[in-house]
Amino acid sequence: MIRHCMPPRPGGANVRLLAGRTVATMAAALLAWPAAPANASDDAALALEVEHVVTRVLAIDGDPAYGEYLGGECVTCHQASGAASGIPPIRGLPVDYAVQAMIEYKLGARPNSVMKLMTARLSDEEIAALAVYIAGMED
Amino acid sequence: MSTTRTGTISRRSFGLLAGTGVASLALPTYLRAQDKPRVVIVGGGAGGATAAKYVAKDSKGAIDVTLIEDSDTFTTCFFSNLYLGGYRDFNSITHGYDALVSTYGIRKVTGLAMAVDRMAKTVTMADGAVVPYDRLLLSPGIDIIYGSVPGYSEDAAETAPHAWKAGPQTELLKARLDALTDGQNIVMIAPPNPYRCPPGPYERVSMMAHVLKSKGFTNSKIFVIDPKDKFSKQGLFQEGWDKHYPGMVEWYGPDVHGGIKSVDVAAGTVETDLDTFEGALLNIIPAQKAGAIAAAAGVAGDSGFCPIDAASMRSTMDEAIFVIGDASIAGDMPKSGFSANSQAKVAAMTIRADLTGSKAFPAKYSNTCWSLIDTDDGVKVGAQYEPKEGKIASVEGFISQTGEDAALRKATYEESIGWYDGIVADMFS
């Protein structure tokens, strides 16, 4: 299930599109973002890079214990209960959605400065571990 | 090992146990009997409450956790400026410990921890009760060094509040602020580094200015006498003051005021080399040091704050003691609730590894500080930190920019509300 829980952006709700992982939909979605590079070929290059990293990370079996430790950083703002006020909930997001979102923040395809900071130094293994933790928060 | 009904062991019975044989002494305390290893946490704020919850939650009942805190409730320093500004009521920044007790089985001891016997590994309470530990985590926050401002004292704070510990002081400052009439001035003395919440004094100036402006005051001023020549988010605050409160806020660095000579709270004056500033309200924020229990335990250094191992938050002076939050010397990390919460998770993980052999991962820390300048005008600064060459070093960061549009500033403020709800849920539920 795809949750419409990311901050609304001018340009339309692209959440469902972004959860798809084809280059074409990614590029189309990125074009709608004001914070994305203005140049269409840059957009396409960024979309390709996101797609490439997402594929790489999804091939990794995330370590749930490591994810739970790293996830301590998430739940300072994103409430573990799933309650939300001003910051979107992450509890129970599907693995592929969480991976995609973290990589988009890390590579600059999503604009929030706190999330860009939090993802800037995450390795592939750490993103995979976090996604497993986030998906399992509903258990 | 015998325990009393409250779980404490008297000094005498500890001595008797210790005398039962050399072999038993060679074992960690928690292996000498069926008792669980004991973690005692002093201070129930952003550091201590988080640490208590994470040790209890993640050890799944394998560790006995005691939280010592003098108060039944905790009023957060963060967002207390928004209470001053009229954006929050006092109840909304005050929280209880019920869920920590009922959900996680944490034992809450309400009282003042006075002393630590590091040989016996016990904490002694003001009422004489003795609480034994295998690992002790100190998160006592700050104590005010009243004498750092000549003429200021604990008594004087009843007239000229510091309000740098949230609670009655904050309510006093709010009452005094709300009682001002147009033409009456405020004089703030800002604190020297290092102190709790680097942007805090300047967010407070903004919130006090917001109150004055909201009442239509045009003749009152806020004078800020600062011992520092620059301050956190300075460009952002000064831009905001010019935009929202033109002519109201005057900030004086040491190169202009020449030094703070004395305050007279009865007369409402602050004397500097440059001039004597007069205010119907004085807000004096002195220098600070680690909460008293840190010095009583002998884990504070010459600076008044506590040196720690950057990879674990363990005291460099005692391997059974951890110090987190404002009381610690945390390298590049600011003294903030977010920092304390982040440090608590590293310390909790290390304590569990010490006591139960659970896995410890490499330490990572983070912080973000949001500040409100006026309605819907929020700014933020954040960084990530890692242990590097023996200290906690900033490895990545960002700060809001001057000239940002109103929509982004409003989103930043809304994000701060989400963060507040998030961190208090992380601490208390």
Coordinates of C-alpha atoms in Angstrom, one line a residue:
Chain A
M1 CA 0.0 0.0 0.0
I2 CA 1.3 3.4 -0.9
R3 CA 0.7 6.1 1.7
H4 CA 0.2 9.7 0.7
C5 CA 2.2 11.0 3.6
M6 CA 5.0 13.0 2.1
P7 CA 4.8 16.8 2.3
P8 CA 2.6 18.2 -0.5
R9 CA 4.5 20.0 -3.2
P10 CA 3.4 22.5 -5.8
G11 CA 3.1 20.7 -9.1
G12 CA 0.8 17.9 -8.0
A13 CA 0.8 14.8 -5.9
N14 CA 3.4 12.6 -7.4
V15 CA 3.6 10.1 -4.5
R16 CA 2.1 7.2 -6.4
L17 CA 4.3 7.9 -9.5
L18 CA 7.4 8.1 -7.4
A19 CA 6.8 4.7 -5.9
G20 CA 7.1 3.3 -9.3
R21 CA 10.6 2.7 -10.4
T22 CA 10.7 3.1 -14.1
V23 CA 13.0 5.8 -15.5
A24 CA 10.2 7.4 -17.4
T25 CA 7.9 7.9 -14.4
M26 CA 10.8 9.1 -12.3
A27 CA 11.8 11.7 -14.8
A28 CA 8.2 12.9 -15.3
A29 CA 7.8 13.2 -11.5
L30 CA 11.1 15.1 -11.1
L31 CA 10.1 17.6 -13.7
A32 CA 7.2 18.6 -11.5
W33 CA 9.4 19.5 -8.6
P34 CA 10.4 23.1 -8.2
A35 CA 13.6 22.1 -6.2
A36 CA 14.8 19.8 -9.0
P37 CA 17.5 21.0 -11.4
A38 CA 15.9 23.3 -14.0
N39 CA 17.6 21.5 -16.9
A40 CA 15.7 18.6 -18.3
S41 CA 18.8 16.5 -19.0
D42 CA 20.0 17.1 -15.4
D43 CA 16.6 15.8 -14.2
A44 CA 16.9 12.8 -16.3
A45 CA 20.4 12.1 -15.1
L46 CA 19.3 12.5 -11.5
A47 CA 16.4 10.2 -12.1
L48 CA 18.7 7.6 -13.6
E49 CA 21.1 7.9 -10.6
V50 CA 18.2 7.5 -8.1
E51 CA 17.0 4.5 -10.0
H52 CA 20.4 3.0 -10.1
V53 CA 21.0 3.4 -6.4
V54 CA 17.5 2.2 -5.5
T55 CA 18.1 -1.0 -7.5
R56 CA 21.4 -1.5 -5.8
V57 CA 20.0 -1.0 -2.3
L58 CA 17.0 -3.2 -2.8
A59 CA 19.3 -6.1 -3.6
I60 CA 20.7 -5.8 0.0
D61 CA 19.2 -7.7 2.9
G62 CA 18.9 -5.0 5.6
D63 CA 20.1 -5.8 9.1
P64 CA 17.0 -5.2 11.3
A65 CA 19.1 -4.8 14.5
Y66 CA 21.2 -2.1 12.9
G67 CA 18.1 -0.6 11.4
E68 CA 16.5 -0.3 14.8
Y69 CA 19.6 1.5 16.2
L70 CA 19.8 3.8 13.3
G71 CA 16.0 4.3 13.4
G72 CA 16.5 5.9 16.8
E73 CA 17.4 9.0 14.8
C74 CA 14.1 8.8 12.8
V75 CA 11.8 8.6 15.8
T76 CA 13.0 11.8 17.4
C77 CA 10.8 13.5 14.8
H78 CA 8.7 10.8 13.1
Q79 CA 6.6 9.4 16.0
A80 CA 7.0 5.6 16.5
S81 CA 3.2 5.4 17.1
G82 CA 2.5 6.7 13.6
A83 CA 0.9 9.8 15.0
A84 CA 1.9 12.9 13.0
S85 CA 1.6 16.7 13.3
G86 CA 3.7 18.7 10.9
I87 CA 6.1 15.9 10.1
P88 CA 4.9 12.9 8.0
P89 CA 4.6 9.5 9.5
I90 CA 6.9 6.7 8.4
R91 CA 5.7 3.8 10.5
G92 CA 5.1 0.8 8.3
L93 CA 6.1 2.3 5.0
P94 CA 6.9 -0.4 2.5
V95 CA 10.6 -1.2 2.1
D96 CA 10.8 -0.1 -1.6
Y97 CA 9.0 3.2 -0.8
A98 CA 11.3 4.0 2.1
V99 CA 14.4 3.1 0.2
Q100 CA 13.3 5.3 -2.7
A101 CA 12.5 8.2 -0.5
M102 CA 15.7 8.1 1.5
I103 CA 17.8 8.0 -1.7
E104 CA 15.8 10.9 -3.2
Y105 CA 16.6 13.0 -0.1
K106 CA 20.2 11.9 -0.2
L107 CA 20.7 12.7 -3.9
G108 CA 18.8 16.0 -3.7
A109 CA 15.7 15.0 -5.6
R110 CA 13.6 15.9 -2.5
P111 CA 14.2 19.3 -1.0
N112 CA 13.9 19.0 2.9
S113 CA 17.2 20.2 4.5
V114 CA 16.8 18.1 7.6
M115 CA 16.1 14.9 5.6
K116 CA 19.0 15.7 3.2
L117 CA 21.2 16.0 6.3
M118 CA 19.9 12.8 7.9
T119 CA 20.5 10.8 4.7
A120 CA 23.6 12.5 3.4
R121 CA 26.1 10.0 4.9
L122 CA 23.9 6.8 4.9
S123 CA 25.6 3.9 3.2
D124 CA 23.6 1.5 1.0
E125 CA 23.6 -1.0 3.9
E126 CA 22.3 1.6 6.3
I127 CA 19.5 2.6 4.0
A128 CA 18.6 -1.1 3.5
A129 CA 18.7 -1.6 7.3
L130 CA 16.6 1.5 8.0
A131 CA 14.0 0.5 5.4
V132 CA 13.6 -2.9 7.1
Y133 CA 13.2 -1.2 10.4
I134 CA 10.6 1.3 9.1
A135 CA 8.6 -1.4 7.4
G136 CA 8.6 -3.4 10.6
M137 CA 7.5 -0.6 12.9
E138 CA 3.9 -1.9 12.6
D139 CA 4.7 -5.3 14.0
Chain B
M1 CA 21.6 -10.5 47.0
S2 CA 19.0 -9.3 49.3
T3 CA 17.1 -6.2 48.4
T4 CA 14.6 -4.2 50.3
R5 CA 11.1 -3.8 49.0
T6 CA 12.1 -0.6 47.2
G7 CA 15.0 -2.4 45.6
T8 CA 17.7 -0.4 47.4
I9 CA 20.5 -2.0 49.4
S10 CA 21.8 -0.3 52.5
R11 CA 25.5 0.5 52.7
R12 CA 25.9 -1.9 55.6
S13 CA 24.4 -4.9 53.8
F14 CA 26.5 -4.1 50.7
G15 CA 29.5 -4.3 52.9
L16 CA 28.5 -7.6 54.4
L17 CA 27.9 -9.0 50.9
A18 CA 31.3 -7.8 49.7
G19 CA 32.9 -9.5 52.7
T20 CA 31.5 -12.9 51.8
G21 CA 34.4 -13.8 49.6
V22 CA 37.1 -12.6 47.2
A23 CA 35.7 -14.9 44.4
S24 CA 32.4 -13.1 44.4
L25 CA 34.1 -9.7 44.2
A26 CA 35.8 -10.7 41.0
L27 CA 32.4 -11.1 39.3
P28 CA 30.3 -8.3 38.0
T29 CA 27.7 -7.4 40.6
Y30 CA 24.9 -8.6 38.4
L31 CA 26.3 -12.1 38.1
R32 CA 26.6 -12.5 41.9
A33 CA 23.0 -13.2 42.3
Q34 CA 19.8 -13.7 40.2
D35 CA 19.2 -10.0 40.3
K36 CA 19.1 -8.2 37.0
P37 CA 21.8 -5.7 36.2
R38 CA 20.8 -2.2 37.4
V39 CA 21.0 1.0 35.5
V40 CA 20.4 4.2 37.5
I41 CA 19.7 7.4 35.6
V42 CA 19.8 10.8 37.3
G43 CA 17.8 13.5 35.5
G44 CA 14.5 13.1 33.7
G45 CA 14.9 15.5 30.8
A46 CA 15.6 15.0 27.1
G47 CA 18.7 13.0 27.9
G48 CA 17.6 11.0 31.0
A49 CA 14.0 10.2 30.0
T50 CA 15.1 9.0 26.6
A51 CA 18.0 6.9 28.0
A52 CA 15.7 5.3 30.6
K53 CA 13.1 4.4 27.9
Y54 CA 15.7 3.0 25.4
V55 CA 17.6 0.9 28.0
A56 CA 14.3 -0.5 29.3
K57 CA 12.6 -1.0 25.9
D58 CA 15.5 -2.5 24.1
S59 CA 16.7 -4.8 26.9
K60 CA 13.1 -6.2 27.0
G61 CA 13.1 -6.5 30.8
A62 CA 16.7 -7.9 31.2
I63 CA 17.8 -4.7 32.9
D64 CA 16.4 -3.0 36.0
V65 CA 16.0 0.7 35.2
T66 CA 15.6 3.4 37.9
L67 CA 15.0 7.0 36.9
I68 CA 15.8 9.6 39.6
E69 CA 14.2 12.9 39.1
D70 CA 13.3 15.6 41.6
S71 CA 10.1 16.6 39.9
D72 CA 6.8 14.7 39.1
T73 CA 6.6 16.5 35.8
F74 CA 9.1 17.9 33.3
T75 CA 8.6 21.3 31.5
T76 CA 10.7 21.4 28.4
C77 CA 13.1 24.3 27.9
F78 CA 12.6 23.8 24.2
F79 CA 9.4 25.6 23.2
S80 CA 9.4 27.5 26.5
N81 CA 10.1 30.6 24.4
L82 CA 6.9 29.9 22.4
Y83 CA 5.1 30.0 25.8
L84 CA 6.6 33.4 26.4
G85 CA 5.5 34.5 23.0
G86 CA 1.9 33.3 23.6
Y87 CA 2.0 30.5 21.1
R88 CA 1.8 27.7 23.6
D89 CA 0.3 27.3 27.0
F90 CA 2.3 26.1 29.9
N91 CA 0.6 22.7 30.2
S92 CA 1.4 21.9 26.6
I93 CA 5.2 22.0 27.4
T94 CA 4.8 20.0 30.6
H95 CA 4.9 16.2 30.6
G96 CA 4.7 13.4 33.1
Y97 CA 6.5 10.1 33.6
D98 CA 3.5 7.8 33.8
A99 CA 4.1 5.9 30.5
L100 CA 7.7 5.3 31.3
V101 CA 6.6 3.5 34.5
S102 CA 3.6 1.7 33.1
T103 CA 4.7 0.8 29.6
Y104 CA 8.4 0.1 30.2
G105 CA 8.6 -0.9 33.8
I106 CA 10.9 1.9 34.8
R107 CA 11.1 2.7 38.5
K108 CA 10.7 6.4 39.0
V109 CA 12.3 7.7 42.2
T110 CA 11.1 11.2 43.0
G111 CA 13.8 13.0 44.9
L112 CA 17.1 14.7 44.7
A113 CA 20.3 12.7 44.1
M114 CA 23.0 14.2 46.3
A115 CA 26.0 12.0 46.2
V116 CA 27.7 9.1 44.3
D117 CA 29.9 6.6 46.0
R118 CA 31.9 5.3 43.0
M119 CA 33.6 2.6 45.0
A120 CA 30.4 1.1 46.3
K121 CA 28.5 2.1 43.1
T122 CA 25.6 3.7 44.9
V123 CA 23.7 7.0 44.6
T124 CA 22.6 8.6 47.9
M125 CA 19.4 10.6 47.9
A126 CA 18.7 13.7 49.9
D127 CA 16.4 11.7 52.2
G128 CA 19.3 9.2 52.8
A129 CA 18.0 6.4 50.6
V130 CA 20.7 4.6 48.8
V131 CA 20.3 3.4 45.2
P132 CA 22.8 0.8 43.9
Y133 CA 23.9 0.7 40.3
D134 CA 25.9 -1.3 37.8
R135 CA 25.9 1.5 35.4
L136 CA 25.0 5.1 36.3
L137 CA 23.9 7.6 33.7
L138 CA 24.0 11.3 34.7
S139 CA 21.8 13.7 32.7
P140 CA 21.4 16.5 35.2
G141 CA 21.4 19.4 32.7
I142 CA 22.8 22.7 33.8
D143 CA 23.3 24.7 37.0
I144 CA 23.3 28.4 36.9
I145 CA 26.5 30.2 38.0
Y146 CA 24.8 33.2 39.6
G147 CA 28.1 34.8 40.6
S148 CA 29.3 35.1 37.0
V149 CA 27.2 38.3 36.7
P150 CA 28.3 40.7 39.5
G151 CA 25.3 41.7 41.6
Y152 CA 23.2 38.7 40.5
S153 CA 22.1 35.9 42.9
E154 CA 19.6 33.2 43.4
D155 CA 17.5 35.7 45.4
A156 CA 17.9 38.3 42.7
A157 CA 16.5 35.8 40.2
E158 CA 13.1 36.2 41.9
T159 CA 13.1 39.8 40.6
A160 CA 15.1 39.4 37.5
P161 CA 14.5 35.9 36.2
H162 CA 17.0 33.9 34.3
A163 CA 14.3 31.4 33.1
W164 CA 17.1 29.2 31.8
K165 CA 15.6 26.2 33.5
A166 CA 12.0 25.8 32.5
G167 CA 9.4 25.9 35.3
P168 CA 8.5 28.6 37.8
Q169 CA 11.2 30.9 36.4
T170 CA 9.7 30.7 33.0
E171 CA 6.2 31.6 34.4
L172 CA 7.7 34.5 36.3
L173 CA 9.4 35.9 33.2
K174 CA 6.1 35.5 31.3
A175 CA 4.2 37.3 34.0
R176 CA 6.7 40.1 34.1
L177 CA 6.7 40.4 30.3
D178 CA 2.9 40.6 30.1
A179 CA 2.8 43.3 32.8
L180 CA 5.0 45.7 30.9
T181 CA 3.5 48.9 29.6
D182 CA 4.4 50.8 26.4
G183 CA 7.7 52.7 26.9
Q184 CA 9.1 50.2 29.4
N185 CA 12.2 48.5 28.3
I186 CA 13.7 45.0 28.7
V187 CA 17.4 44.4 29.3
M188 CA 18.7 40.9 28.6
I189 CA 22.2 39.7 29.6
A190 CA 23.0 36.8 27.2
P191 CA 25.2 34.0 28.5
P192 CA 28.9 33.3 27.6
N193 CA 29.8 30.1 25.8
P194 CA 29.3 27.2 26.5
Y195 CA 25.6 27.3 27.5
R196 CA 22.3 25.5 27.0
C197 CA 20.6 26.2 23.7
P198 CA 22.8 28.5 21.6
P199 CA 20.0 30.2 19.7
G200 CA 17.7 30.3 22.8
P201 CA 18.4 33.8 24.0
Y202 CA 17.8 35.3 20.6
E203 CA 14.6 33.3 20.0
R204 CA 13.5 34.6 23.4
V205 CA 14.3 38.2 22.3
S206 CA 12.2 37.6 19.2
M207 CA 9.3 36.2 21.3
M208 CA 9.4 39.0 23.8
A209 CA 9.4 41.5 20.9
H210 CA 6.4 39.7 19.4
V211 CA 4.5 40.2 22.6
L212 CA 5.3 43.9 22.7
K213 CA 4.5 44.4 19.1
S214 CA 1.2 42.5 19.4
K215 CA 0.1 44.9 22.1
G216 CA 0.9 47.8 19.8
F217 CA 3.8 49.1 21.8
T218 CA 6.0 51.5 19.8
N219 CA 8.1 53.0 22.6
S220 CA 9.6 49.9 24.3
K221 CA 13.0 48.6 23.5
I222 CA 14.8 45.3 24.1
F223 CA 18.5 45.8 24.9
V224 CA 20.7 42.6 24.6
I225 CA 24.0 42.9 26.4
D226 CA 26.1 40.0 25.1
P227 CA 29.5 38.8 26.4
K228 CA 30.0 37.1 23.0
D229 CA 31.0 38.9 19.8
K230 CA 28.7 36.7 17.7
F231 CA 25.9 34.3 18.2
S232 CA 24.0 31.4 16.7
K233 CA 21.9 32.1 13.6
Q234 CA 22.9 35.8 14.0
G235 CA 22.3 36.8 10.4
L236 CA 18.8 35.2 10.5
F237 CA 17.8 36.7 13.8
Q238 CA 19.0 40.2 12.9
E239 CA 17.3 40.1 9.5
G240 CA 14.1 39.0 11.3
W241 CA 14.3 41.7 14.0
D242 CA 14.8 44.4 11.3
K243 CA 11.8 43.0 9.4
H244 CA 9.3 42.3 12.1
Y245 CA 10.4 44.6 15.0
P246 CA 12.1 47.6 13.4
G247 CA 13.9 49.7 15.9
M248 CA 12.8 47.6 18.9
V249 CA 15.8 45.3 19.4
E250 CA 19.3 46.7 20.1
W251 CA 22.1 44.1 20.4
Y252 CA 25.4 45.1 22.0
G253 CA 28.5 42.9 21.6
P254 CA 31.5 43.3 23.9
D255 CA 33.4 45.5 21.5
V256 CA 30.6 48.1 21.9
H257 CA 29.5 47.7 25.6
G258 CA 33.0 47.1 26.8
G259 CA 32.2 44.7 29.5
I260 CA 29.3 43.9 32.0
K261 CA 30.3 45.6 35.3
S262 CA 27.2 44.9 37.5
V263 CA 23.5 44.5 37.7
D264 CA 21.2 46.0 40.3
V265 CA 17.9 44.1 40.1
A266 CA 16.1 46.4 42.5
A267 CA 17.0 49.5 40.5
G268 CA 16.5 47.6 37.2
T269 CA 19.9 48.6 35.8
V270 CA 22.7 46.8 34.0
E271 CA 26.0 48.8 34.1
T272 CA 28.5 48.3 31.4
D273 CA 31.7 50.2 30.4
L274 CA 29.7 52.0 27.7
D275 CA 26.5 53.0 29.6
T276 CA 24.0 52.0 32.2
F277 CA 21.0 50.2 30.6
E278 CA 17.7 50.6 32.4
G279 CA 14.8 48.1 32.1
A280 CA 11.5 47.5 33.9
L281 CA 12.3 43.8 33.2
L282 CA 15.8 42.3 33.5
N283 CA 16.4 38.9 32.1
I284 CA 19.8 37.8 33.3
I285 CA 21.2 34.6 31.8
P286 CA 24.5 33.8 33.6
A287 CA 27.2 31.3 32.8
Q288 CA 26.4 27.7 33.4
K289 CA 28.0 24.4 34.5
A290 CA 26.9 20.8 34.7
G291 CA 24.2 20.0 37.2
A292 CA 25.6 19.6 40.8
I293 CA 25.4 15.8 40.9
A294 CA 28.2 15.7 38.2
A295 CA 30.7 17.5 40.4
A296 CA 29.5 15.5 43.5
A297 CA 30.3 12.3 41.5
G298 CA 33.7 13.7 40.6
V299 CA 33.1 13.4 36.9
A300 CA 33.2 17.1 36.0
G301 CA 36.3 18.7 34.7
D302 CA 37.8 22.1 35.4
S303 CA 35.4 23.7 32.9
G304 CA 32.4 22.6 35.1
F305 CA 31.3 20.2 32.4
C306 CA 32.0 16.5 32.0
P307 CA 34.5 14.9 29.6
I308 CA 33.2 11.9 27.8
D309 CA 34.4 9.2 25.4
A310 CA 33.1 10.4 22.0
A311 CA 32.2 6.9 20.8
S312 CA 29.9 6.0 23.8
M313 CA 29.2 9.0 26.1
R314 CA 31.0 7.1 28.8
S315 CA 32.8 9.4 31.4
T316 CA 36.5 9.5 30.9
M317 CA 36.8 9.5 34.7
D318 CA 34.8 6.4 35.5
E319 CA 33.9 3.5 33.2
A320 CA 30.7 2.7 35.1
I321 CA 29.3 6.2 34.6
F322 CA 27.9 7.9 31.5
V323 CA 27.2 11.6 31.2
I324 CA 24.9 13.0 28.4
G325 CA 23.1 16.2 27.5
D326 CA 24.0 19.7 28.6
A327 CA 26.3 18.4 31.4
S328 CA 28.7 16.7 28.9
I329 CA 31.5 18.1 26.8
A330 CA 30.2 16.9 23.5
G331 CA 32.6 18.4 21.1
D332 CA 30.9 20.2 18.3
M333 CA 27.4 19.3 19.4
P334 CA 25.4 22.2 20.9
K335 CA 23.7 21.8 24.3
S336 CA 20.2 21.1 23.2
G337 CA 17.3 18.8 23.9
F338 CA 17.8 17.2 20.4
S339 CA 21.5 16.6 21.2
A340 CA 20.7 15.0 24.6
N341 CA 18.1 12.7 23.0
S342 CA 20.6 11.6 20.4
Q343 CA 23.4 11.1 22.9
A344 CA 21.0 9.1 25.1
K345 CA 20.5 6.5 22.3
V346 CA 24.2 6.0 21.9
A347 CA 24.7 5.7 25.7
A348 CA 21.7 3.3 26.1
M349 CA 23.1 1.1 23.4
T350 CA 26.6 1.0 25.0
I351 CA 25.1 0.4 28.5
R352 CA 23.1 -2.6 27.2
A353 CA 26.2 -3.9 25.5
D354 CA 28.1 -3.6 28.8
L355 CA 25.5 -5.4 30.8
T356 CA 23.9 -7.9 28.5
G357 CA 26.4 -8.4 25.7
S358 CA 24.0 -7.0 23.1
K359 CA 25.7 -5.6 19.9
A360 CA 27.0 -2.1 19.9
F361 CA 27.0 -0.2 16.6
P362 CA 29.3 2.8 15.7
A363 CA 28.1 6.0 17.4
K364 CA 26.2 8.5 15.3
Y365 CA 24.7 11.7 16.6
S366 CA 22.5 14.4 15.2
N367 CA 20.9 17.7 16.1
T368 CA 18.6 20.2 14.6
C369 CA 17.5 23.5 16.4
W370 CA 14.4 25.3 15.2
S371 CA 13.8 28.9 16.2
L372 CA 10.7 31.1 15.8
I373 CA 11.3 34.7 14.9
D374 CA 7.7 35.8 14.5
T375 CA 4.4 34.1 13.6
D376 CA 5.1 31.5 10.8
D377 CA 8.7 32.7 10.5
G378 CA 10.8 29.6 11.5
V379 CA 14.5 29.0 10.9
K380 CA 16.6 26.0 11.6
V381 CA 20.2 24.8 11.9
G382 CA 21.3 21.2 12.0
A383 CA 24.3 18.9 11.8
Q384 CA 25.4 15.3 12.0
Y385 CA 28.3 14.2 14.2
E386 CA 30.6 11.3 14.6
P387 CA 33.5 10.5 16.9
K388 CA 36.7 11.7 15.3
E389 CA 40.1 11.9 16.8
G390 CA 38.7 11.6 20.4
K391 CA 36.0 14.2 20.1
I392 CA 32.4 14.4 18.7
A393 CA 33.0 16.2 15.4
S394 CA 30.5 17.8 13.0
V395 CA 30.6 15.9 9.7
E396 CA 27.7 17.4 7.8
G397 CA 25.4 20.4 8.4
F398 CA 22.9 23.0 7.1
I399 CA 21.4 26.3 8.1
S400 CA 18.4 28.3 6.9
Q401 CA 19.3 31.2 4.6
T402 CA 18.5 34.9 4.9
G403 CA 15.9 36.0 2.4
E404 CA 14.0 32.7 2.3
D405 CA 10.3 33.1 1.2
A406 CA 7.4 33.1 3.6
A407 CA 6.2 29.7 2.5
L408 CA 9.5 28.0 3.4
R409 CA 9.6 29.8 6.7
K410 CA 6.1 28.7 7.5
A411 CA 6.9 25.1 6.6
T412 CA 10.0 25.3 8.8
Y413 CA 7.8 26.4 11.7
E414 CA 5.2 23.7 11.1
E415 CA 8.1 21.1 11.0
S416 CA 9.2 22.4 14.4
I417 CA 5.8 21.6 15.8
G418 CA 6.0 18.1 14.4
W419 CA 9.5 17.8 15.9
Y420 CA 8.3 18.9 19.3
D421 CA 5.5 16.3 19.3
G422 CA 8.0 13.7 18.1
I423 CA 10.7 14.3 20.6
V424 CA 8.4 14.4 23.6
A425 CA 6.7 11.2 22.4
D426 CA 10.2 9.7 22.1
M427 CA 11.0 10.8 25.6
F428 CA 7.8 10.1 27.5
S429 CA 5.5 7.6 25.6

